[in-house]
Coordinates of C-alpha atoms in Angstrom, one line a residue:
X1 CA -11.5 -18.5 55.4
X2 CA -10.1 -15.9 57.9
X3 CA -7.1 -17.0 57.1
X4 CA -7.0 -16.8 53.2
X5 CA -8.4 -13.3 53.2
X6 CA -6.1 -11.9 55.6
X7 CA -3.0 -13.7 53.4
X8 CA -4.4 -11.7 50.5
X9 CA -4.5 -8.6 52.2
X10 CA -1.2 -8.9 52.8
X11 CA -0.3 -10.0 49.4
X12 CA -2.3 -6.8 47.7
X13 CA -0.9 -4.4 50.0
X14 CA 2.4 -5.1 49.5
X15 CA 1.7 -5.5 45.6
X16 CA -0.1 -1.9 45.5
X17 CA 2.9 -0.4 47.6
X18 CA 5.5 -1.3 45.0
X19 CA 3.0 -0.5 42.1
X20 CA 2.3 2.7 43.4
X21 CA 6.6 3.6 43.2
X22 CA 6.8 1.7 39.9
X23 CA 3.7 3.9 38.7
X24 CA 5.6 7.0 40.1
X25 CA 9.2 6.1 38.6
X26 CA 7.9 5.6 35.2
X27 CA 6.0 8.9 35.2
X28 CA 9.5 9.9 35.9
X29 CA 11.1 7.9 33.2
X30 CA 8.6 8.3 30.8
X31 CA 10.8 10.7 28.6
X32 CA 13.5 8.0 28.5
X33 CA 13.7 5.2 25.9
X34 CA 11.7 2.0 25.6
X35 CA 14.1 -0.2 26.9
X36 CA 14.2 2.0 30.2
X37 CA 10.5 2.0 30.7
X38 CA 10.6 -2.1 30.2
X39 CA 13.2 -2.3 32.3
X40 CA 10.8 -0.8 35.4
X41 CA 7.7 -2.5 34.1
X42 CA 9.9 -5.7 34.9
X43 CA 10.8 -4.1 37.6
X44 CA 8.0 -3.2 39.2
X45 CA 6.3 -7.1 38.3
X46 CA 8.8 -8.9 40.1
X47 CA 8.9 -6.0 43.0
X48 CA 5.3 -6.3 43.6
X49 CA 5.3 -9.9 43.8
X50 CA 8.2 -10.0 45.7
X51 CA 6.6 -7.4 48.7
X52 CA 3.2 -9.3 48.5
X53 CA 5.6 -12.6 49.5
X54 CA 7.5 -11.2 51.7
X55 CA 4.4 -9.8 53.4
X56 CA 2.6 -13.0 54.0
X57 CA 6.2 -15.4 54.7
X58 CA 6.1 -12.4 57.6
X59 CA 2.6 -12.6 58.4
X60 CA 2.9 -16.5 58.4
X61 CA 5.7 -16.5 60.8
X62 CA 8.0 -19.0 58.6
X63 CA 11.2 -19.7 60.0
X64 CA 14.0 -18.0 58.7
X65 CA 15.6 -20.2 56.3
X66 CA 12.0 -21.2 55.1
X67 CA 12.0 -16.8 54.4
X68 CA 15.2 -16.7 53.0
X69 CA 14.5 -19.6 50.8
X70 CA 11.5 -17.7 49.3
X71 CA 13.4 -14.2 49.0
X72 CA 16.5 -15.8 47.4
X73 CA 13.6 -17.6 44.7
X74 CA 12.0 -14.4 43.6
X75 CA 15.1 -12.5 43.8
X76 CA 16.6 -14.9 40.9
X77 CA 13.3 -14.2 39.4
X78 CA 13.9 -10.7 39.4
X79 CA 17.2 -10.9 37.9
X80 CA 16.3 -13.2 35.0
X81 CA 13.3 -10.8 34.3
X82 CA 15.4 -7.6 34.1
X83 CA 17.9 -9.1 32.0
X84 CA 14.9 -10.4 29.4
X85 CA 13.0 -6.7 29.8
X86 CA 16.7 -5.2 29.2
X87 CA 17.7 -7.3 25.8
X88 CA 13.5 -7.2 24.4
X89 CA 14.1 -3.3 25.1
X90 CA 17.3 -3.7 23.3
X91 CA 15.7 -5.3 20.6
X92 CA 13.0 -2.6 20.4
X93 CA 14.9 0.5 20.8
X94 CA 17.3 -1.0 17.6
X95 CA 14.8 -1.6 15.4
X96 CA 12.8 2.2 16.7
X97 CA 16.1 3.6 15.2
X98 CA 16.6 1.6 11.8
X99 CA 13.0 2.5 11.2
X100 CA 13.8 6.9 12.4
X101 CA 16.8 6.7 10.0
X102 CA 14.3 5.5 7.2
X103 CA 12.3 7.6 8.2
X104 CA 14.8 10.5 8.1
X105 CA 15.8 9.6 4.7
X106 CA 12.0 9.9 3.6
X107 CA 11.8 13.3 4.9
X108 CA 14.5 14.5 3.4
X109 CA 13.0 13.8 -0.2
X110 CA 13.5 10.1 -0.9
X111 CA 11.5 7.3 -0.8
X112 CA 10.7 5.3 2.4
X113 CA 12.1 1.5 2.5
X114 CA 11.0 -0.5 5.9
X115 CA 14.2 -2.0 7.5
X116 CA 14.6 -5.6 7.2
X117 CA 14.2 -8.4 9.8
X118 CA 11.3 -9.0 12.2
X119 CA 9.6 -6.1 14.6
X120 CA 7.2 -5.7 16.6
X121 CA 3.5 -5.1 15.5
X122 CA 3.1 -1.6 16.3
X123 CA 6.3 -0.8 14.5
X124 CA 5.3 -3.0 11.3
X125 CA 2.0 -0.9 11.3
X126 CA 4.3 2.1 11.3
X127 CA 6.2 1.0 8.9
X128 CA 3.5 0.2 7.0
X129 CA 1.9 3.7 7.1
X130 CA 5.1 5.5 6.1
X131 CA 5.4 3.3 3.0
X132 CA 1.9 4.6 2.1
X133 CA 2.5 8.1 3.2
X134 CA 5.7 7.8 1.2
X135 CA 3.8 6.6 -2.5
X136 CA 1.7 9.7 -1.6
X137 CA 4.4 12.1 -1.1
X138 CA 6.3 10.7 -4.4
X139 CA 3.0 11.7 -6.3
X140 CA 2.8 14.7 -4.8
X141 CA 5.7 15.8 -5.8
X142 CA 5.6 14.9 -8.9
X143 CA 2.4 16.3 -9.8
X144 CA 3.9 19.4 -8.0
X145 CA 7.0 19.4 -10.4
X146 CA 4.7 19.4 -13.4
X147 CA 2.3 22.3 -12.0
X148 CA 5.6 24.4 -12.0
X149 CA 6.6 23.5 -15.3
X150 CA 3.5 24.4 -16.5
X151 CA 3.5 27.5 -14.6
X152 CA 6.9 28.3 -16.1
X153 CA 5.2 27.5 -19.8
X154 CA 2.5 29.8 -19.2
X155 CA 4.2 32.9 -18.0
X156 CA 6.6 32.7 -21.0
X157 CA 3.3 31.7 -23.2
X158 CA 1.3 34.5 -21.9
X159 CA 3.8 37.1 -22.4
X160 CA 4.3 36.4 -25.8
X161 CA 1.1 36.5 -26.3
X162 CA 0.4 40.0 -24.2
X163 CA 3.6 41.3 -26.2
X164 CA 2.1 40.2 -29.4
X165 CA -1.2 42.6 -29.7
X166 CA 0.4 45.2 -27.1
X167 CA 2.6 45.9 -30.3
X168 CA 0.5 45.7 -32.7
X169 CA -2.0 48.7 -30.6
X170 CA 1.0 50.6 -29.8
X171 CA 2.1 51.2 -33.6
X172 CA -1.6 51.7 -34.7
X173 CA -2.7 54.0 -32.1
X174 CA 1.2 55.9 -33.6
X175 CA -0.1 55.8 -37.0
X176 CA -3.3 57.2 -35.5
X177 CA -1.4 59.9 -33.4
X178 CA 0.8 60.7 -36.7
X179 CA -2.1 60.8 -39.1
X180 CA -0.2 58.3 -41.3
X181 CA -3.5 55.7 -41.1
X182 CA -5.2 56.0 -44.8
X183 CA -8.2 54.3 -43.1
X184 CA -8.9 55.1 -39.8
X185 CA -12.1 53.2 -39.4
X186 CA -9.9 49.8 -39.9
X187 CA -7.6 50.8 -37.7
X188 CA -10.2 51.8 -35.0
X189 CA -12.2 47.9 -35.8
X190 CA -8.7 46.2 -35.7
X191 CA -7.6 48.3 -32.2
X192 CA -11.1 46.8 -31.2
X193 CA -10.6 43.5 -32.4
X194 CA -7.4 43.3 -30.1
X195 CA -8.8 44.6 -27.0
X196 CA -11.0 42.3 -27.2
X197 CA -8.7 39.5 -27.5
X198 CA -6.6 40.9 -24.5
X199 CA -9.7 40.9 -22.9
X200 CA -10.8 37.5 -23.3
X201 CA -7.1 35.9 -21.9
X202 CA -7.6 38.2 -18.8
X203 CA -10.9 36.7 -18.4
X204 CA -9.4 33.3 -18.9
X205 CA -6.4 34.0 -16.8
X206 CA -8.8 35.2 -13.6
X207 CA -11.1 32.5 -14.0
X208 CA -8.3 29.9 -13.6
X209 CA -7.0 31.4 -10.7
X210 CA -10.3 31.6 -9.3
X211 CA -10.6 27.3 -10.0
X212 CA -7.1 27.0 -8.9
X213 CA -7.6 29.0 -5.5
X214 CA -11.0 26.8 -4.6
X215 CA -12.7 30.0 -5.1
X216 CA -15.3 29.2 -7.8
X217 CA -18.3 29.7 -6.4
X218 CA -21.2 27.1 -8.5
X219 CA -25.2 27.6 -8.0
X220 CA -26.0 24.7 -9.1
X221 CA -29.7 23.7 -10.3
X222 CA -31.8 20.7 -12.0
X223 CA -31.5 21.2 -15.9
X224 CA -31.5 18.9 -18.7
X225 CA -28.2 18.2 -20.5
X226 CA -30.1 18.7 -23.9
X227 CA -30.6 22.6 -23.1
X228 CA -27.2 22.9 -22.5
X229 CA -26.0 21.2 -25.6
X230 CA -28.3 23.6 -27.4
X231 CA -27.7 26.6 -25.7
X232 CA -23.4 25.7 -26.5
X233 CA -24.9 25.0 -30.0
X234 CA -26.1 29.0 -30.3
X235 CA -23.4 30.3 -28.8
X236 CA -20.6 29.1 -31.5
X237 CA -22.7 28.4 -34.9
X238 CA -21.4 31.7 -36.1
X239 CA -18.2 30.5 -36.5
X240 CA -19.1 27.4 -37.6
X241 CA -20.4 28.7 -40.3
X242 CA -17.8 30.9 -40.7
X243 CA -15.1 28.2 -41.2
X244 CA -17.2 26.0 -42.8
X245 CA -17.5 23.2 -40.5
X246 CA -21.0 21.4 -39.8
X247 CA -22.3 21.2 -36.3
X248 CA -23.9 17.4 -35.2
X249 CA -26.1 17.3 -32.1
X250 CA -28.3 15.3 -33.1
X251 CA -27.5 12.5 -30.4
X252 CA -28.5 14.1 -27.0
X253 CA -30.5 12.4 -24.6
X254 CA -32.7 14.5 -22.3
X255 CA -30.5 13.8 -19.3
X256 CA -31.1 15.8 -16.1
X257 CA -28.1 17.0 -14.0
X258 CA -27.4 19.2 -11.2
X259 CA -25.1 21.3 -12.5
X260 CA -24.4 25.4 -12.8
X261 CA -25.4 25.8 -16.1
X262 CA -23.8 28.9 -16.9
X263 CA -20.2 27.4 -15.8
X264 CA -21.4 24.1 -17.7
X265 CA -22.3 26.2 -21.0
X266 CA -18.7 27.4 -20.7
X267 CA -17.3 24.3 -20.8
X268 CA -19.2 22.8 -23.5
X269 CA -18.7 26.2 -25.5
X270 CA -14.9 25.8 -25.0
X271 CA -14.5 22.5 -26.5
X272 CA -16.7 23.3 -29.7
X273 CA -14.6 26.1 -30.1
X274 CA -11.3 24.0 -29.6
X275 CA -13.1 21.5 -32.2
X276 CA -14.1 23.8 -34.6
X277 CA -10.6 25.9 -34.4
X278 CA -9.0 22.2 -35.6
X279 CA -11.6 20.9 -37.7
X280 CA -10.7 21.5 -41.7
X281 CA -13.6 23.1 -43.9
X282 CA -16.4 20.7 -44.8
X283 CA -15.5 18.8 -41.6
X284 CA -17.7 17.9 -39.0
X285 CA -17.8 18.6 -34.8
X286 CA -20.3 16.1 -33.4
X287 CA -21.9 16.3 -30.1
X288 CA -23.5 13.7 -28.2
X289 CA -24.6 13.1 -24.5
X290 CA -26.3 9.9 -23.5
X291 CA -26.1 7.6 -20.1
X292 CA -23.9 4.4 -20.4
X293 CA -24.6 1.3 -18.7
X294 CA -25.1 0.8 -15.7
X295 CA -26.8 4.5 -14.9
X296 CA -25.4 7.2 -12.2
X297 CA -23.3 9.7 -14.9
X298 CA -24.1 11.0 -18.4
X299 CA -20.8 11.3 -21.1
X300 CA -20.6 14.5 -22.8
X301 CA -18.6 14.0 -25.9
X302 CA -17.2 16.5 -28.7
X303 CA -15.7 14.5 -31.0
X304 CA -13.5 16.9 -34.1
X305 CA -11.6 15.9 -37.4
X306 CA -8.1 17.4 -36.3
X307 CA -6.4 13.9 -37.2
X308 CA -5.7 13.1 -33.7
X309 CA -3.1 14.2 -30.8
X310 CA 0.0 12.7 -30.5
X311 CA 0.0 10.1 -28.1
X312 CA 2.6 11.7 -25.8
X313 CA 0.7 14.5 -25.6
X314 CA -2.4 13.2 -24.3
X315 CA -2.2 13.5 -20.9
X316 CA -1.0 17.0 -21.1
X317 CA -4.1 18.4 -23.1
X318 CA -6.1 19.7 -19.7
X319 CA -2.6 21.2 -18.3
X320 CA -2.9 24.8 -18.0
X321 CA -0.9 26.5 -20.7
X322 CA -1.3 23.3 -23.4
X323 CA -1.5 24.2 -26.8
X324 CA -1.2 21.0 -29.1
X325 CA 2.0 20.5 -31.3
X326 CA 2.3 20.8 -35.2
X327 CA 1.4 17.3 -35.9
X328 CA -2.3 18.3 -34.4
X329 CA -3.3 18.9 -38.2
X330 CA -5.8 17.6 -40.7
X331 CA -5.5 14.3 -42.6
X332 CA -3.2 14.9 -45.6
X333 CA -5.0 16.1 -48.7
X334 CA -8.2 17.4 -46.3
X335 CA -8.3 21.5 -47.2
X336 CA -8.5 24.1 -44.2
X337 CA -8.9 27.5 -43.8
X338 CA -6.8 29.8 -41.5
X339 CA -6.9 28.6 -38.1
X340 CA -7.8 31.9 -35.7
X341 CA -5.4 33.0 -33.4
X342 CA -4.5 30.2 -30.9
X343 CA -5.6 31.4 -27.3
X344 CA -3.3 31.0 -24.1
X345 CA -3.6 26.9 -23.7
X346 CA -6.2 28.2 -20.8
X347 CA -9.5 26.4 -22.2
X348 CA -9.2 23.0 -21.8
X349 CA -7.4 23.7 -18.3
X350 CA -10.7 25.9 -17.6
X351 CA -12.6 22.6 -18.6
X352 CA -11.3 20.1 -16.2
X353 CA -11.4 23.0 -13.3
X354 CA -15.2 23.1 -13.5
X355 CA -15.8 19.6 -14.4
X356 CA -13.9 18.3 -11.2
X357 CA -15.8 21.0 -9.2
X358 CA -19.3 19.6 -10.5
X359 CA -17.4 15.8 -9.7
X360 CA -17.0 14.6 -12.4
X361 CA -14.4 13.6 -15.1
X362 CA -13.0 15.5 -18.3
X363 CA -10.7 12.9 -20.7
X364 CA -9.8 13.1 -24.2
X365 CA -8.7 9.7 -26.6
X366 CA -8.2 9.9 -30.2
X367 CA -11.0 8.2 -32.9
X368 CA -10.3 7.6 -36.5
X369 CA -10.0 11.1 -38.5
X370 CA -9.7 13.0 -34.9
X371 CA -10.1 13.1 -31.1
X372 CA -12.8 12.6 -28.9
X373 CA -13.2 14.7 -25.6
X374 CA -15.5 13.2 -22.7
X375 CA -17.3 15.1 -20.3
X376 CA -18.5 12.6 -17.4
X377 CA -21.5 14.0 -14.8
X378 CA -23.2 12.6 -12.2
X379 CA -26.9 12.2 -13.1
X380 CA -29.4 13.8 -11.1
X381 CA -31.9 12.0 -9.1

């Protein structure tokens, strides 16, 4: 028993010598490529094993052929291991590169395609993740490409419409200057009138900056989503009644949300206003709220008679600057009355900036006779 345990002394202290310089050259390497640092793990395998033999053939007094014999066996041992460490490192370091030049090519704004042939797990894992972080990056840019088109389409949009009343304010307040204005009073209600306007669109403008930014600060609180149809209801009868379009909320549940009911009146007051604006006299904007099955959201839905969006335009309607095309009119034959002027294409982007903040979902799809826009809340506990 003496015996055994002092050959494995030997064996481990000759095995923790040469695993000790192995541990210190590949601190030393460690900077170096893979197929280096396999190349001393080998190394340092067959060195180990090698001092812990040669330590106990000493210990054991074999003769010297017998010693010779043994070293010449793990030394052939040694050599066969290097040169499979060295080709696997090879192999590994060749397939690292293929995968940084695909990788490279990614970065550099193209899409990521994993090399062919077999590699090792890790790498396939890698490869795997840059795929995925690729798709992202693909949408990303895209979605950024479109935010600077529509940035582009609301600066020009905007300053048309600044440049449009700044006119019209600078030649009345000239006629008021010149004392050519037969009626002053109209010219003070229409100066009014336009300040007003200019008003609202700076409103608009600050409040979509504000969304934009993550600066919109919500106080959220329990309320039912039958007050705040109503209280959206109030708010834009007048001109209902003033284009001659009937209001329809009669199909409201009392649903409680958690929601900031001031931002949420805002919304809901946006898209009657959009409705009404597109809705011919004698037609119709219907509101309705109720819970679909399966429970956990309420569906807020405005539905107008504008005779329905063009398809392709659908999934522009919430982007900032939007304002519908021609063929957003009326059924043939339906009368109308003047449509009031058309704001900045800033509401319906307002809409989806304080719906996603509450988490939820605005959407818009057409219906017979018009379009239908959804509002999608979580309901409250």
């Amino acid at each position: 028993m003496k015996d055994i345990l002092f050959i494995a002394l030997f064996a481990f202290g000759g095995a923790v010598c040469a695993g000790a310089f192995g541990a210190l050259v590949l601190r030393l390497v460690r900077h170096r490529s893979v197929a280096v640092s396999l190349t001393v793990i080998a190394a340092v395998t067959v060195t180990a094993m090698l001092a812990g033999t040669l330590a106990v053939a000493q210990a054991m007094f074999l003769s010297r052929h017998d010693l010779g014999v043994v070293t010449l066996v793990v030394a052939m041992a040694a050599v066969v291991s290097l040169a499979v460490a060295l080709l696997l490192g090879r192999w590994v370091v060749a397939r690292s590169r293929e995968l940084s030049r695909a990788a490279r090519d990614f970065g550099d704004g193209g899409s990521f395609a994993a090399p062919p042939g077999l590699a090792t797990a890790e790498l396939a894992s890698l490869s795997r993740e840059l795929a995925a972080t690729s798709e992202k990056l693909a949408v990303s840019r895209e979605r950024e490409r479109a935010l600077e088109t529509s940035r582009r389409e609301l600066v020009a949009w905007i300053s048309h419409d600044l440049r449009t009343p700044l006119a019209g304010l600078r030649a009345m307040s000239e006629a008021l200057e010149d004392g050519m204005a037969e009626d002053p009073a109209r010219y003070h209600r229409q100066i009014r009138t336009e300040v007003d306007r200019l008003n609202s669109m700076v409103g608009d403008l600050f409040e979509l900056s504000r969304i934009h930014a993550g600066a919109l600060t919500l106080s959220p609180s329990r309320m039912s989503v039958y007050d705040l149809v109503g209280d959206a209801l109030s708010g834009v009868h007048p001109l209902a009644r003033e284009r001659g379009v009937r209001l329809d909320g009669g199909a409201v549940d009392r649903v409680p949300v958690e929601v900031d009911g001031k931002e949420m009146t805002r919304v809901l007051a946006n898209l009657l206003i959009n409705a009404i604006r597109h809705t011919p006299a004698d037609g119709t904007v219907a509101i309705a709220a109720s819970v679909p099955a399966g429970g956990g959201a309420v569906v807020v839905s405005v539905t107008d008679g504008c005779g329905g969006i063009p398809p392709e335009d659908l999934p522009r309607v919430f982007d900032t600057g939007w304002r519908g095309t021609p063929a957003r009119t009326p059924p043939a034959g339906v009368a109308s009355v003047p449509a009031p002027p058309a704001g900045a294409g800033l509401g319906l982007a307002i809409v989806r900036g304080i719906v996603e903040a509450h988490a939820g979902q605005a959407a818009v799809r057409n219906v017979p006779g018009g379009c239908r826009f959804e509002v999608t809340l979580p309901v409250s506990a």
